[in-house]
Amino acid sequence: MVLEGGDFSFSPLSPHQTRLWCSAPTLPLMPPTKSTLQGMLHKYIVSLAAGISDCTRFWCEILTLSLGGRIQNLPGLPHVLQRSCGGKIIKRPGGEDESPMIGDKVYVHYKGKLASGKKFDSSRDRNEPFVFSLGKGQVIKAWDIGVATMKKGEICYLLCKPEYAYGSAGSAPKIPSNATLFFEVELLDFKGEDLFEDGGIIRRIKRKGEGYSNPNEGATVEIHLEGFCGGTRFDCKDVKFIVGEGEDHDIPIGIDKALEKMQRGEHCILYLAPRYGFGEAGKPKYGIQANMELVYEVTLKSFEKAKESWEMDTKEKLEQAAVVKEKGTMYFKDVREQTERFSAGSSSLFFFAPSQEGKYLQAVIQYGKIVSWLEMEYGLSEKESKASDSFLLAAFLNLAMCYLKLREYTKAVECCDKALGLDQDNEKGLYRRGEARLLMNEFELAKCDFQKVLEVNPQNKAAKSQISVCQKKTKEHNERDRRIYANMFTKFAERDAKEAASKTRVEKVAERAACEKGSKTDAEDAEGHV
Amino acid sequence: MQEYGRSEFSMPEEQRQTTMAVDELQAIIQRCQILEEADFKGEDFNLFQVAGQKCLEDGYAAQLLEVIQNEKNKVIIKNMGWNLISPLVRCIFMYKREDDKREHCLKILEQLAQLCNPKELFLGLLEQIEQTSGERVCQTVMLLLQPLQIVLLKLQNKKAYSVGLSLAMIMNQLTPLPVPYTKQQIQEDKLGLCQCCNAVVDFTKPFVNEVVKNMEKSSEYNDTELKEELLKFCMKSLKYPLLTAQLEELEGVDEHPFRHFAAEIIDILWDIKELIPLVFLHRKSKNPEWENQEFADIEQKNIADSLACLSYLMVVQHFGIECFPMVFSPSYLLQCNMANIEVLLKRTEESVLSKGLDLFESCLLRMEDNSLLHQYLEFRDFINVPQDLVKVMTLCPIEHLRKKSLNILQLYIDKFDTEGKHTLFRCLLKTSNHAGVEGYVIKNIKDQIHLSLTKACDNTWFTGHHLISLLDLVFLLPEGAETDLLQHSDSIMASLNLLRYLVIKDCESDNQTGVWTMIPRIEQHFLKPLHVGLNMSKAHYEAEIKNKKENKKEAQSPNTVCSVTVSGEKMPAMTTEMQLQVLHSALFTFDLIESVLARVEELIEVKIKAVMDENS
């Protein structure tokens, strides 16, 4: 057999290595008999040869050869499928049965040749697997179709007709117009899409949605969902809600987040880490314990986007701010009640730890809306400005509280700073900043905050006791430090001596530089006199 | 001392008298030779420098060279040599190219690089580069690159940081220099920038090799510092000089210096394995160092310029094409580049703007007509870029760029599927604010209608109710009868032509396009106000002409109410004759509009009548 270029290490395929996918317009999906198979092969070769090129002939030879072998020792009937994009032959079947799904991150090695046999590209030459998202139109069509049928570890040949590759336009400078492309592809690995690159939500798409627009925060969505935990289904419903408020329907925050990356009509499976699921609190209603991983199957049936900030006028923003504030507070309080209930100690629910981060995430979303709408709003009337400031102050204070609960202390301090920017003597703002700083081990700063609280309100007992906590902690801290550093002093002393020595050298250099400058000015003066 | 001198030098008799400077140098050298390294005093450094400088200034470079080369003085030179860099550089520029003394000075520089303490010499060299400016920048940089490289390779600590510092310093010094643009300027290379850039790339090569070697050694090689520094250098180079440089191949220039430079930069990026991630993954600058949002934004902007230039080099000029995966779909390529195109089109410099247009064109030429799905318009860039293109078309002072951008707009329109075209037309009609562009879009709408009427293919977007929603935007006077007809004449004429086409092509009985359904609306919102507007405008201009003619006899006083400037030049005040001419041409335009309007109305009337006759 003649192989132009001879770059593909090709050996006649043994029947066990080969499976055939070919394109014949009228192919029955039933397993064909030997004779129909030969007939189909003939048809296929004719249809391929219709766009005659060297590569096509080469392709046909492979087909004949492989099929010939197969037909002779037919252990079962070959798996034949209809493909109009070109063809695919499996050179080495993959080890596992699963194929990649739409949106999966796919790792392949490949070599590409033109009809002339000229190699135009190879990931092996680059010594780096090629990575892309499957089924998203990132690669030529033949690849999106072909790779989706591969199994992990499989090596196959792909024949891509021009209309499934670069078409009449070609792709300068390597791919000429109307080129049939020939690839050898090895599927190294694939994995679900990691939506936030933190391993928290993995998505695998079963059916692609339409278009490219996604619901935003606050959009109204209609979805169908099924929730699984440890293999048992705990939830199945059709539901309509606002993104960010899934909690109202016992839907975990991870679904809200994932919806913002879905398209209309999309059907996908979502793997949620506990922090995107029901977290430490679990979900008694569904009998879900603390820190469980969840699997959801979600179909986004339709959605209506929420208005972006720039689409709203001031009046609308202020009206919505009131609604959203209420909503946020509801999430916030809800958690508190739940916690109290748990701590009261109902024995049947003993395994549910009191919630630490139950609905605070949801509350953050609501309060965050106020900030995004009003923080940068200019040109307000005096009345509006007053209303806006009071909303913002409440939002920042509540956000600070949420972040304290979520143990995100830096963010809590940031929010307090902003609240105090609006009202510098705000008791809650000062107290919460103190709390956050205390938890960040910034005792002195924390103490200052609590002292300011007392200046504003001398009756604040909590602040008083916090001050003594600060003092105690500072003391403990200092003592610990002293112990740690005690035996380091000798070492320091040695190092200091060394540093002093090198310093004198640095000084020397500096002196020299100074001298140089001095001499330079001298020289200039002299020139001047001459 | 003379004895010593004799043993050390073999200098001609007559020079001995005049070698005060050399003698002084000898004196200090002699004193230091017996000292331990640690015992050198500040005073010694000072004396050595003064004497050395004097030697150089008095022209005894050869003698100084001998002192430096003397094995016995190794320790002294190691410690004190760096002090000579500044006077040395001054001297080198003083002498002519073929002067022996210059040669000696260069030798000294070479020796110092080998012998001196790397840390101090490094600072000395950097200081020289920092202090130069203007025309001397490139010369100085090129002079000092080699010693700098030697020193950096010898540095033990903070090497990556020092390489980064050197490259940043050099690039900062080069950045204010104008980039040669025309063929003549490039060949002349007056300031030596072209040569200098390529010298800097050569300078980086050993460091690139080091990074490559380290990466090969282990995949988890953690010290990415040097790599980061090289990456920064590449990004900087892409922004300056490459973004503003002329990168087309030039006839008669074999080795285009900037193309060479570009190829080298891309090679570096490839070698350090950053090329593909840069082009396709769009590194978000997740730089936690920048707490301040403002800094992060600036950083992002800088990167955007560099990335845009990189894409231009790869997609348009095919640099690094061998590393470019040939399996990406053309649509995806366009999508990846839209942000880059947007960055470039927002600029006004010819060199940058033309790169943006070339990049856009090149991405579009890879696609088949009608193959771009309308869903892509859901990406903001796909809507923003054509608007930027329109701005270039209407506001750019450079004619060939205006023409090119119009061609590209057409190309862009052609690539979309029919729904995409429909959306794009709506967007352009709403946002262009320019009658010429509107006229052009209306002409395109007409072509699409023609296609859907003549071809058998089912095209729902340019017939029926979808078309009507588009036509509502076409048959419209923005301010009713008060619209400035002269200013909007282009779009009005195009609309009338379209209407004429529709009325002729589509029978009322078929009403394929749906235009007949909306005739009453068109009459109400377009034709009627147009009539009124025409009458008012004509009356106004005729009165104006009459006025002008009468005034002409009375006063010739140049009472210019305002002045007009076109691309910075003040236009001369118009004479009354010219004013009259303009007024007449306006009248002519109105006549033209009126005649087409009359024809259209006639056609409508005839057709409606025909149908009515048929029915009765």
JSON list of N, CA and C in Angstrom, two decimals, chain B residues 61-93:
[
{"chain": "B", "resi": 61, "resn": "ALA", "atom": "N", "xyz": [44.48, 55.39, 27.13]},
{"chain": "B", "resi": 61, "resn": "ALA", "atom": "CA", "xyz": [43.65, 54.20, 27.25]},
{"chain": "B", "resi": 61, "resn": "ALA", "atom": "C", "xyz": [44.49, 52.93, 27.17]},
{"chain": "B", "resi": 62, "resn": "ALA", "atom": "N", "xyz": [45.48, 52.97, 26.30]},
{"chain": "B", "resi": 62, "resn": "ALA", "atom": "CA", "xyz": [46.32, 51.77, 26.11]},
{"chain": "B", "resi": 62, "resn": "ALA", "atom": "C", "xyz": [47.03, 51.42, 27.41]},
{"chain": "B", "resi": 63, "resn": "GLN", "atom": "N", "xyz": [47.54, 52.44, 28.07]},
{"chain": "B", "resi": 63, "resn": "GLN", "atom": "CA", "xyz": [48.26, 52.20, 29.32]},
{"chain": "B", "resi": 63, "resn": "GLN", "atom": "C", "xyz": [47.30, 51.67, 30.39]},
{"chain": "B", "resi": 64, "resn": "LEU", "atom": "N", "xyz": [46.14, 52.30, 30.44]},
{"chain": "B", "resi": 64, "resn": "LEU", "atom": "CA", "xyz": [45.15, 51.85, 31.41]},
{"chain": "B", "resi": 64, "resn": "LEU", "atom": "C", "xyz": [44.80, 50.38, 31.17]},
{"chain": "B", "resi": 65, "resn": "LEU", "atom": "N", "xyz": [44.68, 50.05, 29.91]},
{"chain": "B", "resi": 65, "resn": "LEU", "atom": "CA", "xyz": [44.35, 48.66, 29.55]},
{"chain": "B", "resi": 65, "resn": "LEU", "atom": "C", "xyz": [45.41, 47.71, 30.10]},
{"chain": "B", "resi": 66, "resn": "GLU", "atom": "N", "xyz": [46.68, 48.14, 29.95]},
{"chain": "B", "resi": 66, "resn": "GLU", "atom": "CA", "xyz": [47.75, 47.27, 30.44]},
{"chain": "B", "resi": 66, "resn": "GLU", "atom": "C", "xyz": [47.65, 47.07, 31.94]},
{"chain": "B", "resi": 67, "resn": "VAL", "atom": "N", "xyz": [47.36, 48.15, 32.64]},
{"chain": "B", "resi": 67, "resn": "VAL", "atom": "CA", "xyz": [47.21, 48.05, 34.09]},
{"chain": "B", "resi": 67, "resn": "VAL", "atom": "C", "xyz": [46.12, 47.05, 34.44]},
{"chain": "B", "resi": 68, "resn": "ILE", "atom": "N", "xyz": [45.03, 47.16, 33.71]},
{"chain": "B", "resi": 68, "resn": "ILE", "atom": "CA", "xyz": [43.88, 46.30, 34.01]},
{"chain": "B", "resi": 68, "resn": "ILE", "atom": "C", "xyz": [44.18, 44.84, 33.71]},
{"chain": "B", "resi": 69, "resn": "GLN", "atom": "N", "xyz": [44.95, 44.66, 32.63]},
{"chain": "B", "resi": 69, "resn": "GLN", "atom": "CA", "xyz": [45.22, 43.27, 32.24]},
{"chain": "B", "resi": 69, "resn": "GLN", "atom": "C", "xyz": [46.27, 42.60, 33.13]},
{"chain": "B", "resi": 70, "resn": "ASN", "atom": "N", "xyz": [47.00, 43.42, 33.86]},
{"chain": "B", "resi": 70, "resn": "ASN", "atom": "CA", "xyz": [48.05, 42.86, 34.70]},
{"chain": "B", "resi": 70, "resn": "ASN", "atom": "C", "xyz": [47.46, 41.95, 35.78]},
{"chain": "B", "resi": 71, "resn": "GLU", "atom": "N", "xyz": [47.96, 40.72, 35.79]},
{"chain": "B", "resi": 71, "resn": "GLU", "atom": "CA", "xyz": [47.46, 39.70, 36.72]},
{"chain": "B", "resi": 71, "resn": "GLU", "atom": "C", "xyz": [47.55, 40.16, 38.18]},
{"chain": "B", "resi": 72, "resn": "LYS", "atom": "N", "xyz": [48.61, 40.94, 38.48]},
{"chain": "B", "resi": 72, "resn": "LYS", "atom": "CA", "xyz": [48.84, 41.39, 39.86]},
{"chain": "B", "resi": 72, "resn": "LYS", "atom": "C", "xyz": [47.73, 42.31, 40.35]},
{"chain": "B", "resi": 73, "resn": "ASN", "atom": "N", "xyz": [47.08, 42.99, 39.40]},
{"chain": "B", "resi": 73, "resn": "ASN", "atom": "CA", "xyz": [46.09, 43.99, 39.80]},
{"chain": "B", "resi": 73, "resn": "ASN", "atom": "C", "xyz": [44.67, 43.43, 39.87]},
{"chain": "B", "resi": 74, "resn": "LYS", "atom": "N", "xyz": [44.59, 42.15, 39.73]},
{"chain": "B", "resi": 74, "resn": "LYS", "atom": "CA", "xyz": [43.28, 41.50, 39.61]},
{"chain": "B", "resi": 74, "resn": "LYS", "atom": "C", "xyz": [42.32, 41.90, 40.75]},
{"chain": "B", "resi": 75, "resn": "VAL", "atom": "N", "xyz": [42.85, 41.83, 41.95]},
{"chain": "B", "resi": 75, "resn": "VAL", "atom": "CA", "xyz": [42.00, 42.11, 43.11]},
{"chain": "B", "resi": 75, "resn": "VAL", "atom": "C", "xyz": [41.55, 43.56, 43.11]},
{"chain": "B", "resi": 76, "resn": "ILE", "atom": "N", "xyz": [42.48, 44.44, 42.77]},
{"chain": "B", "resi": 76, "resn": "ILE", "atom": "CA", "xyz": [42.15, 45.87, 42.74]},
{"chain": "B", "resi": 76, "resn": "ILE", "atom": "C", "xyz": [41.04, 46.13, 41.72]},
{"chain": "B", "resi": 77, "resn": "ILE", "atom": "N", "xyz": [41.22, 45.59, 40.54]},
{"chain": "B", "resi": 77, "resn": "ILE", "atom": "CA", "xyz": [40.23, 45.82, 39.48]},
{"chain": "B", "resi": 77, "resn": "ILE", "atom": "C", "xyz": [38.90, 45.21, 39.87]},
{"chain": "B", "resi": 78, "resn": "LYS", "atom": "N", "xyz": [38.98, 44.05, 40.48]},
{"chain": "B", "resi": 78, "resn": "LYS", "atom": "CA", "xyz": [37.75, 43.38, 40.89]},
{"chain": "B", "resi": 78, "resn": "LYS", "atom": "C", "xyz": [36.91, 44.30, 41.78]},
{"chain": "B", "resi": 79, "resn": "ASN", "atom": "N", "xyz": [37.59, 44.99, 42.69]},
{"chain": "B", "resi": 79, "resn": "ASN", "atom": "CA", "xyz": [36.87, 45.83, 43.63]},
{"chain": "B", "resi": 79, "resn": "ASN", "atom": "C", "xyz": [36.57, 47.23, 43.12]},
{"chain": "B", "resi": 80, "resn": "MET", "atom": "N", "xyz": [37.54, 47.80, 42.39]},
{"chain": "B", "resi": 80, "resn": "MET", "atom": "CA", "xyz": [37.42, 49.22, 42.06]},
{"chain": "B", "resi": 80, "resn": "MET", "atom": "C", "xyz": [37.07, 49.49, 40.61]},
{"chain": "B", "resi": 81, "resn": "GLY", "atom": "N", "xyz": [37.22, 48.47, 39.76]},
{"chain": "B", "resi": 81, "resn": "GLY", "atom": "CA", "xyz": [37.10, 48.68, 38.32]},
{"chain": "B", "resi": 81, "resn": "GLY", "atom": "C", "xyz": [35.79, 49.33, 37.88]},
{"chain": "B", "resi": 82, "resn": "TRP", "atom": "N", "xyz": [34.73, 48.98, 38.58]},
{"chain": "B", "resi": 82, "resn": "TRP", "atom": "CA", "xyz": [33.42, 49.45, 38.13]},
{"chain": "B", "resi": 82, "resn": "TRP", "atom": "C", "xyz": [33.34, 50.97, 38.10]},
{"chain": "B", "resi": 83, "resn": "ASN", "atom": "N", "xyz": [34.21, 51.63, 38.88]},
{"chain": "B", "resi": 83, "resn": "ASN", "atom": "CA", "xyz": [34.21, 53.10, 38.91]},
{"chain": "B", "resi": 83, "resn": "ASN", "atom": "C", "xyz": [34.57, 53.72, 37.57]},
{"chain": "B", "resi": 84, "resn": "LEU", "atom": "N", "xyz": [35.21, 52.92, 36.73]},
{"chain": "B", "resi": 84, "resn": "LEU", "atom": "CA", "xyz": [35.69, 53.48, 35.46]},
{"chain": "B", "resi": 84, "resn": "LEU", "atom": "C", "xyz": [34.62, 53.48, 34.37]},
{"chain": "B", "resi": 85, "resn": "ILE", "atom": "N", "xyz": [33.51, 52.80, 34.64]},
{"chain": "B", "resi": 85, "resn": "ILE", "atom": "CA", "xyz": [32.50, 52.64, 33.58]},
{"chain": "B", "resi": 85, "resn": "ILE", "atom": "C", "xyz": [32.03, 53.99, 33.03]},
{"chain": "B", "resi": 86, "resn": "SER", "atom": "N", "xyz": [31.71, 54.89, 33.95]},
{"chain": "B", "resi": 86, "resn": "SER", "atom": "CA", "xyz": [31.13, 56.15, 33.50]},
{"chain": "B", "resi": 86, "resn": "SER", "atom": "C", "xyz": [32.09, 56.95, 32.60]},
{"chain": "B", "resi": 87, "resn": "PRO", "atom": "N", "xyz": [33.34, 57.20, 33.04]},
{"chain": "B", "resi": 87, "resn": "PRO", "atom": "CA", "xyz": [34.26, 57.92, 32.15]},
{"chain": "B", "resi": 87, "resn": "PRO", "atom": "C", "xyz": [34.55, 57.14, 30.87]},
{"chain": "B", "resi": 88, "resn": "LEU", "atom": "N", "xyz": [34.58, 55.82, 31.00]},
{"chain": "B", "resi": 88, "resn": "LEU", "atom": "CA", "xyz": [34.87, 54.99, 29.83]},
{"chain": "B", "resi": 88, "resn": "LEU", "atom": "C", "xyz": [33.82, 55.18, 28.74]},
{"chain": "B", "resi": 89, "resn": "VAL", "atom": "N", "xyz": [32.56, 55.14, 29.15]},
{"chain": "B", "resi": 89, "resn": "VAL", "atom": "CA", "xyz": [31.49, 55.30, 28.17]},
{"chain": "B", "resi": 89, "resn": "VAL", "atom": "C", "xyz": [31.59, 56.67, 27.51]},
{"chain": "B", "resi": 90, "resn": "ARG", "atom": "N", "xyz": [31.90, 57.68, 28.32]},
{"chain": "B", "resi": 90, "resn": "ARG", "atom": "CA", "xyz": [32.04, 59.03, 27.76]},
{"chain": "B", "resi": 90, "resn": "ARG", "atom": "C", "xyz": [33.13, 59.05, 26.69]},
{"chain": "B", "resi": 91, "resn": "CYS", "atom": "N", "xyz": [34.26, 58.42, 27.01]},
{"chain": "B", "resi": 91, "resn": "CYS", "atom": "CA", "xyz": [35.38, 58.43, 26.08]},
{"chain": "B", "resi": 91, "resn": "CYS", "atom": "C", "xyz": [35.05, 57.70, 24.78]},
{"chain": "B", "resi": 92, "resn": "ILE", "atom": "N", "xyz": [34.40, 56.56, 24.94]},
{"chain": "B", "resi": 92, "resn": "ILE", "atom": "CA", "xyz": [34.11, 55.77, 23.74]},
{"chain": "B", "resi": 92, "resn": "ILE", "atom": "C", "xyz": [33.31, 56.61, 22.74]},
{"chain": "B", "resi": 93, "resn": "PHE", "atom": "N", "xyz": [32.39, 57.40, 23.26]},
{"chain": "B", "resi": 93, "resn": "PHE", "atom": "CA", "xyz": [31.59, 58.22, 22.33]},
{"chain": "B", "resi": 93, "resn": "PHE", "atom": "C", "xyz": [32.38, 59.40, 21.79]}
]
